[in-house]
Amino acid sequence: MKKLLLSAAILFGSLGAFAQGGLGYGLRAGVNIPKYSIENGSSESNTGFFVTGYLDAPVSPYFSIQPGLSLQNKGAKWSIGDGNNSAEVKQSVMSLDIPVNLVAKLPTGGSGNFFIGAGPYVGFGLSGKNKASGNGGKVETDVKFGSGDGDELKRTDFGVNFLAGYQLTNGFQINAGYGLGLTNLAPNSGSIKNRVWSVGIGFGL
């Protein structure tokens, strides 16, 4: 965790020097709609949230590099068993992500600009909860992170994220995004990968 934050600080500092005084910043927040891509199985979308702070380092009048720190609520829900022994499991995971996006800005006269971007991210699982409810009642357990027997998810994730939106000249923006997890989070057998849609609002300078 300390190495992750140190790497982010070095990255932000390097981009600050690169931007030569043109560095901006912003904040985005909103709703996540996550699920898992599961090998030989399926999951349903969950509902969560995200909060992202980012820097904006211009490389030209129309392109910027935007590194950020993002608190992401991910997970999914699925059913197990059948009949009287069935239950619904809802897994909620809090992750600290570091995205680095290349963002193109398309001005629309004097009102603002459309923006579209993409880039890689690395995520670190902070905590998680499993909530199972069925005929047997409700059970809540902590998600076990690791790569050993009995663990549920690997802690580190890597993937690609995409974003688009519109920002007014006063800085207010609306945005949408998609996170495509590339890491197999299953500790042992099978395959579990993050898939996260998001919509939100924000402010940038």
PDB file of C-alpha atoms in Angstrom:
ATOM      1  CA  MET A   1       0.000   0.000   0.000  1.00  0.00           C
ATOM      2  CA  LYS A   2       2.814   2.427   0.867  1.00  0.00           C
ATOM      3  CA  LYS A   3       4.563   1.606  -2.416  1.00  0.00           C
ATOM      4  CA  LEU A   4       1.314   2.287  -4.300  1.00  0.00           C
ATOM      5  CA  LEU A   5       0.887   5.738  -2.748  1.00  0.00           C
ATOM      6  CA  LEU A   6       4.580   6.575  -3.190  1.00  0.00           C
ATOM      7  CA  SER A   7       4.389   5.684  -6.891  1.00  0.00           C
ATOM      8  CA  ALA A   8       1.322   7.914  -7.271  1.00  0.00           C
ATOM      9  CA  ALA A   9       3.087  10.828  -5.549  1.00  0.00           C
ATOM     10  CA  ILE A  10       6.143  10.494  -7.824  1.00  0.00           C
ATOM     11  CA  LEU A  11       3.892  10.326 -10.901  1.00  0.00           C
ATOM     12  CA  PHE A  12       1.904  13.421  -9.900  1.00  0.00           C
ATOM     13  CA  GLY A  13       5.070  15.360  -9.092  1.00  0.00           C
ATOM     14  CA  SER A  14       6.662  14.471 -12.439  1.00  0.00           C
ATOM     15  CA  LEU A  15       3.574  15.560 -14.349  1.00  0.00           C
ATOM     16  CA  GLY A  16       3.429  18.801 -12.366  1.00  0.00           C
ATOM     17  CA  ALA A  17       6.939  19.669 -13.518  1.00  0.00           C
ATOM     18  CA  PHE A  18       6.144  18.582 -17.077  1.00  0.00           C
ATOM     19  CA  ALA A  19       3.081  20.818 -17.299  1.00  0.00           C
ATOM     20  CA  GLN A  20       5.184  23.930 -16.507  1.00  0.00           C
ATOM     21  CA  GLY A  21       2.535  25.915 -14.696  1.00  0.00           C
ATOM     22  CA  GLY A  22      -0.421  24.732 -16.786  1.00  0.00           C
ATOM     23  CA  LEU A  23      -1.417  22.009 -14.336  1.00  0.00           C
ATOM     24  CA  GLY A  24      -5.112  21.768 -13.494  1.00  0.00           C
ATOM     25  CA  TYR A  25      -7.086  19.510 -11.211  1.00  0.00           C
ATOM     26  CA  GLY A  26     -10.575  18.203 -10.692  1.00  0.00           C
ATOM     27  CA  LEU A  27     -12.947  15.949  -8.804  1.00  0.00           C
ATOM     28  CA  ARG A  28     -15.482  13.437 -10.111  1.00  0.00           C
ATOM     29  CA  ALA A  29     -18.046  11.461  -8.112  1.00  0.00           C
ATOM     30  CA  GLY A  30     -21.088   9.377  -8.863  1.00  0.00           C
ATOM     31  CA  VAL A  31     -22.655   5.937  -9.149  1.00  0.00           C
ATOM     32  CA  ASN A  32     -20.926   2.677 -10.071  1.00  0.00           C
ATOM     33  CA  ILE A  33     -22.794  -0.228 -11.660  1.00  0.00           C
ATOM     34  CA  PRO A  34     -20.305  -3.101 -11.278  1.00  0.00           C
ATOM     35  CA  LYS A  35     -20.447  -6.814 -11.998  1.00  0.00           C
ATOM     36  CA  TYR A  36     -18.030  -9.694 -12.582  1.00  0.00           C
ATOM     37  CA  SER A  37     -17.187 -11.499 -15.783  1.00  0.00           C
ATOM     38  CA  ILE A  38     -17.121 -15.089 -14.515  1.00  0.00           C
ATOM     39  CA  GLU A  39     -15.852 -18.119 -16.393  1.00  0.00           C
ATOM     40  CA  ASN A  40     -18.621 -20.736 -16.695  1.00  0.00           C
ATOM     41  CA  GLY A  41     -20.961 -18.571 -14.638  1.00  0.00           C
ATOM     42  CA  SER A  42     -22.760 -15.270 -14.458  1.00  0.00           C
ATOM     43  CA  SER A  43     -23.325 -12.375 -12.102  1.00  0.00           C
ATOM     44  CA  GLU A  44     -25.727  -9.465 -11.897  1.00  0.00           C
ATOM     45  CA  SER A  45     -24.957  -5.794 -11.553  1.00  0.00           C
ATOM     46  CA  ASN A  46     -24.533  -4.304  -8.112  1.00  0.00           C
ATOM     47  CA  THR A  47     -24.792  -0.610  -7.180  1.00  0.00           C
ATOM     48  CA  GLY A  48     -21.933   1.328  -5.641  1.00  0.00           C
ATOM     49  CA  PHE A  49     -20.169   4.676  -5.828  1.00  0.00           C
ATOM     50  CA  PHE A  50     -16.906   6.278  -6.844  1.00  0.00           C
ATOM     51  CA  VAL A  51     -14.937   9.406  -5.874  1.00  0.00           C
ATOM     52  CA  THR A  52     -11.973  10.423  -8.045  1.00  0.00           C
ATOM     53  CA  GLY A  53      -9.476  13.239  -7.677  1.00  0.00           C
ATOM     54  CA  TYR A  54      -7.261  13.911 -10.674  1.00  0.00           C
ATOM     55  CA  LEU A  55      -4.611  16.215 -12.099  1.00  0.00           C
ATOM     56  CA  ASP A  56      -4.819  17.648 -15.613  1.00  0.00           C
ATOM     57  CA  ALA A  57      -1.429  18.043 -17.332  1.00  0.00           C
ATOM     58  CA  PRO A  58      -1.838  19.572 -20.818  1.00  0.00           C
ATOM     59  CA  VAL A  59       0.426  18.245 -23.556  1.00  0.00           C
ATOM     60  CA  SER A  60      -1.246  20.350 -26.273  1.00  0.00           C
ATOM     61  CA  PRO A  61      -4.302  22.646 -26.517  1.00  0.00           C
ATOM     62  CA  TYR A  62      -6.498  19.611 -27.145  1.00  0.00           C
ATOM     63  CA  PHE A  63      -4.870  16.776 -25.197  1.00  0.00           C
ATOM     64  CA  SER A  64      -4.080  16.222 -21.514  1.00  0.00           C
ATOM     65  CA  ILE A  65      -2.696  13.471 -19.314  1.00  0.00           C
ATOM     66  CA  GLN A  66      -4.909  12.931 -16.277  1.00  0.00           C
ATOM     67  CA  PRO A  67      -3.516  10.764 -13.449  1.00  0.00           C
ATOM     68  CA  GLY A  68      -5.761  10.281 -10.460  1.00  0.00           C
ATOM     69  CA  LEU A  69      -6.590   8.575  -7.190  1.00  0.00           C
ATOM     70  CA  SER A  70      -9.994   6.920  -7.163  1.00  0.00           C
ATOM     71  CA  LEU A  71     -11.986   5.268  -4.381  1.00  0.00           C
ATOM     72  CA  GLN A  72     -14.101   2.666  -6.170  1.00  0.00           C
ATOM     73  CA  ASN A  73     -16.972   0.554  -4.818  1.00  0.00           C
ATOM     74  CA  LYS A  74     -16.997  -2.607  -6.960  1.00  0.00           C
ATOM     75  CA  GLY A  75     -18.440  -6.121  -6.698  1.00  0.00           C
ATOM     76  CA  ALA A  76     -21.462  -8.039  -7.957  1.00  0.00           C
ATOM     77  CA  LYS A  77     -24.372 -10.196  -6.868  1.00  0.00           C
ATOM     78  CA  TRP A  78     -25.355 -13.740  -7.811  1.00  0.00           C
ATOM     79  CA  SER A  79     -27.560 -16.619  -6.732  1.00  0.00           C
ATOM     80  CA  ILE A  80     -26.454 -19.933  -5.261  1.00  0.00           C
ATOM     81  CA  GLY A  81     -28.399 -23.142  -4.717  1.00  0.00           C
ATOM     82  CA  ASP A  82     -32.005 -23.685  -5.795  1.00  0.00           C
ATOM     83  CA  GLY A  83     -35.459 -24.089  -4.365  1.00  0.00           C
ATOM     84  CA  ASN A  84     -35.692 -23.860  -0.594  1.00  0.00           C
ATOM     85  CA  ASN A  85     -31.897 -23.852  -0.326  1.00  0.00           C
ATOM     86  CA  SER A  86     -31.327 -20.880  -2.613  1.00  0.00           C
ATOM     87  CA  ALA A  87     -29.694 -17.629  -1.512  1.00  0.00           C
ATOM     88  CA  GLU A  88     -28.565 -14.358  -3.063  1.00  0.00           C
ATOM     89  CA  VAL A  89     -25.008 -13.254  -2.415  1.00  0.00           C
ATOM     90  CA  LYS A  90     -24.028  -9.585  -2.698  1.00  0.00           C
ATOM     91  CA  GLN A  91     -20.303  -8.846  -2.670  1.00  0.00           C
ATOM     92  CA  SER A  92     -19.168  -5.254  -2.123  1.00  0.00           C
ATOM     93  CA  VAL A  93     -15.465  -4.390  -2.486  1.00  0.00           C
ATOM     94  CA  MET A  94     -13.746  -1.068  -1.777  1.00  0.00           C
ATOM     95  CA  SER A  95     -10.749  -0.498  -4.040  1.00  0.00           C
ATOM     96  CA  LEU A  96      -8.187   2.288  -4.321  1.00  0.00           C
ATOM     97  CA  ASP A  97      -7.423   2.739  -8.027  1.00  0.00           C
ATOM     98  CA  ILE A  98      -4.724   4.767  -9.759  1.00  0.00           C
ATOM     99  CA  PRO A  99      -5.846   5.602 -13.315  1.00  0.00           C
ATOM    100  CA  VAL A 100      -3.697   7.436 -15.875  1.00  0.00           C
ATOM    101  CA  ASN A 101      -5.782   8.656 -18.814  1.00  0.00           C
ATOM    102  CA  LEU A 102      -4.971  10.393 -22.081  1.00  0.00           C
ATOM    103  CA  VAL A 103      -7.882  12.795 -22.604  1.00  0.00           C
ATOM    104  CA  ALA A 104      -8.880  14.612 -25.788  1.00  0.00           C
ATOM    105  CA  LYS A 105     -10.855  17.857 -25.443  1.00  0.00           C
ATOM    106  CA  LEU A 106     -13.198  19.000 -28.216  1.00  0.00           C
ATOM    107  CA  PRO A 107     -14.292  22.658 -27.806  1.00  0.00           C
ATOM    108  CA  THR A 108     -17.888  23.609 -28.609  1.00  0.00           C
ATOM    109  CA  GLY A 109     -17.626  27.361 -29.053  1.00  0.00           C
ATOM    110  CA  GLY A 110     -17.706  29.400 -25.858  1.00  0.00           C
ATOM    111  CA  SER A 111     -19.899  27.059 -23.812  1.00  0.00           C
ATOM    112  CA  GLY A 112     -17.433  24.315 -22.939  1.00  0.00           C
ATOM    113  CA  ASN A 113     -15.980  21.131 -24.410  1.00  0.00           C
ATOM    114  CA  PHE A 114     -16.643  17.470 -24.903  1.00  0.00           C
ATOM    115  CA  PHE A 115     -13.926  15.166 -23.585  1.00  0.00           C
ATOM    116  CA  ILE A 116     -13.096  11.542 -24.252  1.00  0.00           C
ATOM    117  CA  GLY A 117     -10.252   9.508 -22.846  1.00  0.00           C
ATOM    118  CA  ALA A 118      -8.778   6.140 -21.988  1.00  0.00           C
ATOM    119  CA  GLY A 119      -5.849   4.668 -20.129  1.00  0.00           C
ATOM    120  CA  PRO A 120      -4.637   1.974 -17.750  1.00  0.00           C
ATOM    121  CA  TYR A 121      -5.360   1.652 -14.063  1.00  0.00           C
ATOM    122  CA  VAL A 122      -3.994  -0.372 -11.174  1.00  0.00           C
ATOM    123  CA  GLY A 123      -6.275  -1.121  -8.236  1.00  0.00           C
ATOM    124  CA  PHE A 124      -5.689  -2.279  -4.686  1.00  0.00           C
ATOM    125  CA  GLY A 125      -8.466  -4.022  -2.726  1.00  0.00           C
ATOM    126  CA  LEU A 126      -8.915  -2.296   0.645  1.00  0.00           C
ATOM    127  CA  SER A 127     -11.838  -4.207   2.146  1.00  0.00           C
ATOM    128  CA  GLY A 128     -14.915  -6.175   1.193  1.00  0.00           C
ATOM    129  CA  LYS A 129     -18.149  -7.663   2.512  1.00  0.00           C
ATOM    130  CA  ASN A 130     -20.250 -10.655   1.487  1.00  0.00           C
ATOM    131  CA  LYS A 131     -23.945 -10.487   2.343  1.00  0.00           C
ATOM    132  CA  ALA A 132     -25.952 -13.657   1.768  1.00  0.00           C
ATOM    133  CA  SER A 133     -29.723 -13.710   2.243  1.00  0.00           C
ATOM    134  CA  GLY A 134     -32.138 -16.585   1.745  1.00  0.00           C
ATOM    135  CA  ASN A 135     -34.503 -18.927   3.515  1.00  0.00           C
ATOM    136  CA  GLY A 136     -31.807 -19.614   6.071  1.00  0.00           C
ATOM    137  CA  GLY A 137     -31.649 -15.953   7.076  1.00  0.00           C
ATOM    138  CA  LYS A 138     -28.895 -13.419   6.513  1.00  0.00           C
ATOM    139  CA  VAL A 139     -25.157 -13.968   6.864  1.00  0.00           C
ATOM    140  CA  GLU A 140     -22.411 -11.330   6.547  1.00  0.00           C
ATOM    141  CA  THR A 141     -18.697 -12.120   6.197  1.00  0.00           C
ATOM    142  CA  ASP A 142     -15.523 -10.258   5.257  1.00  0.00           C
ATOM    143  CA  VAL A 143     -13.990 -10.859   1.837  1.00  0.00           C
ATOM    144  CA  LYS A 144     -10.699 -12.750   2.128  1.00  0.00           C
ATOM    145  CA  PHE A 145      -7.994 -11.272  -0.135  1.00  0.00           C
ATOM    146  CA  GLY A 146      -5.001 -13.320  -1.233  1.00  0.00           C
ATOM    147  CA  SER A 147      -3.835 -16.121  -3.489  1.00  0.00           C
ATOM    148  CA  GLY A 148      -4.011 -19.049  -1.114  1.00  0.00           C
ATOM    149  CA  ASP A 149      -6.532 -21.771  -0.340  1.00  0.00           C
ATOM    150  CA  GLY A 150      -9.653 -20.279   1.231  1.00  0.00           C
ATOM    151  CA  ASP A 151      -9.091 -16.814  -0.249  1.00  0.00           C
ATOM    152  CA  GLU A 152     -11.787 -15.279  -2.439  1.00  0.00           C
ATOM    153  CA  LEU A 153     -10.146 -12.489  -4.464  1.00  0.00           C
ATOM    154  CA  LYS A 154      -6.654 -11.374  -5.356  1.00  0.00           C
ATOM    155  CA  ARG A 155      -5.954  -7.966  -3.876  1.00  0.00           C
ATOM    156  CA  THR A 156      -4.321  -6.290  -6.909  1.00  0.00           C
ATOM    157  CA  ASP A 157      -6.207  -5.552 -10.126  1.00  0.00           C
ATOM    158  CA  PHE A 158      -5.040  -4.114 -13.440  1.00  0.00           C
ATOM    159  CA  GLY A 159      -7.159  -2.964 -16.347  1.00  0.00           C
ATOM    160  CA  VAL A 160      -8.172  -0.264 -18.792  1.00  0.00           C
ATOM    161  CA  ASN A 161     -10.729   2.469 -18.201  1.00  0.00           C
ATOM    162  CA  PHE A 162     -12.634   4.668 -20.636  1.00  0.00           C
ATOM    163  CA  LEU A 163     -14.350   7.984 -19.936  1.00  0.00           C
ATOM    164  CA  ALA A 164     -16.382  10.624 -21.758  1.00  0.00           C
ATOM    165  CA  GLY A 165     -18.377  13.682 -20.820  1.00  0.00           C
ATOM    166  CA  TYR A 166     -18.995  17.384 -21.197  1.00  0.00           C
ATOM    167  CA  GLN A 167     -17.457  20.224 -19.198  1.00  0.00           C
ATOM    168  CA  LEU A 168     -18.867  23.767 -19.073  1.00  0.00           C
ATOM    169  CA  THR A 169     -16.632  26.818 -19.045  1.00  0.00           C
ATOM    170  CA  ASN A 170     -17.335  27.265 -15.303  1.00  0.00           C
ATOM    171  CA  GLY A 171     -15.782  23.830 -14.648  1.00  0.00           C
ATOM    172  CA  PHE A 172     -18.955  21.825 -13.962  1.00  0.00           C
ATOM    173  CA  GLN A 173     -19.050  18.521 -15.823  1.00  0.00           C
ATOM    174  CA  ILE A 174     -21.108  15.402 -16.384  1.00  0.00           C
ATOM    175  CA  ASN A 175     -19.275  12.181 -17.113  1.00  0.00           C
ATOM    176  CA  ALA A 176     -19.617   8.478 -17.803  1.00  0.00           C
ATOM    177  CA  GLY A 177     -17.060   5.701 -17.758  1.00  0.00           C
ATOM    178  CA  TYR A 178     -16.314   2.027 -18.091  1.00  0.00           C
ATOM    179  CA  GLY A 179     -13.655  -0.043 -16.310  1.00  0.00           C
ATOM    180  CA  LEU A 180     -12.461  -3.203 -18.066  1.00  0.00           C
ATOM    181  CA  GLY A 181     -10.584  -5.397 -15.620  1.00  0.00           C
ATOM    182  CA  LEU A 182      -7.860  -7.528 -17.222  1.00  0.00           C
ATOM    183  CA  THR A 183      -6.588  -9.323 -14.114  1.00  0.00           C
ATOM    184  CA  ASN A 184      -8.034 -12.692 -13.186  1.00  0.00           C
ATOM    185  CA  LEU A 185      -9.001 -12.090  -9.557  1.00  0.00           C
ATOM    186  CA  ALA A 186      -9.761 -15.769  -8.836  1.00  0.00           C
ATOM    187  CA  PRO A 187      -7.089 -17.001  -6.379  1.00  0.00           C
ATOM    188  CA  ASN A 188      -6.997 -20.585  -7.620  1.00  0.00           C
ATOM    189  CA  SER A 189      -9.212 -21.950 -10.410  1.00  0.00           C
ATOM    190  CA  GLY A 190     -11.684 -20.246 -12.727  1.00  0.00           C
ATOM    191  CA  SER A 191     -11.779 -16.634 -13.823  1.00  0.00           C
ATOM    192  CA  ILE A 192     -13.254 -13.488 -12.219  1.00  0.00           C
ATOM    193  CA  LYS A 193     -12.741 -10.050 -13.792  1.00  0.00           C
ATOM    194  CA  ASN A 194     -14.136  -6.630 -12.952  1.00  0.00           C
ATOM    195  CA  ARG A 195     -16.598  -4.866 -15.235  1.00  0.00           C
ATOM    196  CA  VAL A 196     -17.703  -1.417 -14.012  1.00  0.00           C
ATOM    197  CA  TRP A 197     -20.020   1.149 -15.635  1.00  0.00           C
ATOM    198  CA  SER A 198     -20.211   4.587 -13.995  1.00  0.00           C
ATOM    199  CA  VAL A 199     -22.067   7.888 -14.320  1.00  0.00           C
ATOM    200  CA  GLY A 200     -21.400  11.041 -12.344  1.00  0.00           C
ATOM    201  CA  ILE A 201     -20.778  14.737 -12.074  1.00  0.00           C
ATOM    202  CA  GLY A 202     -17.642  16.683 -11.318  1.00  0.00           C
ATOM    203  CA  PHE A 203     -15.720  19.919 -11.370  1.00  0.00           C
ATOM    204  CA  GLY A 204     -12.453  20.742 -13.087  1.00  0.00           C
ATOM    205  CA  LEU A 205     -10.085  23.700 -13.280  1.00  0.00           C
TER     206      LEU A 205
END
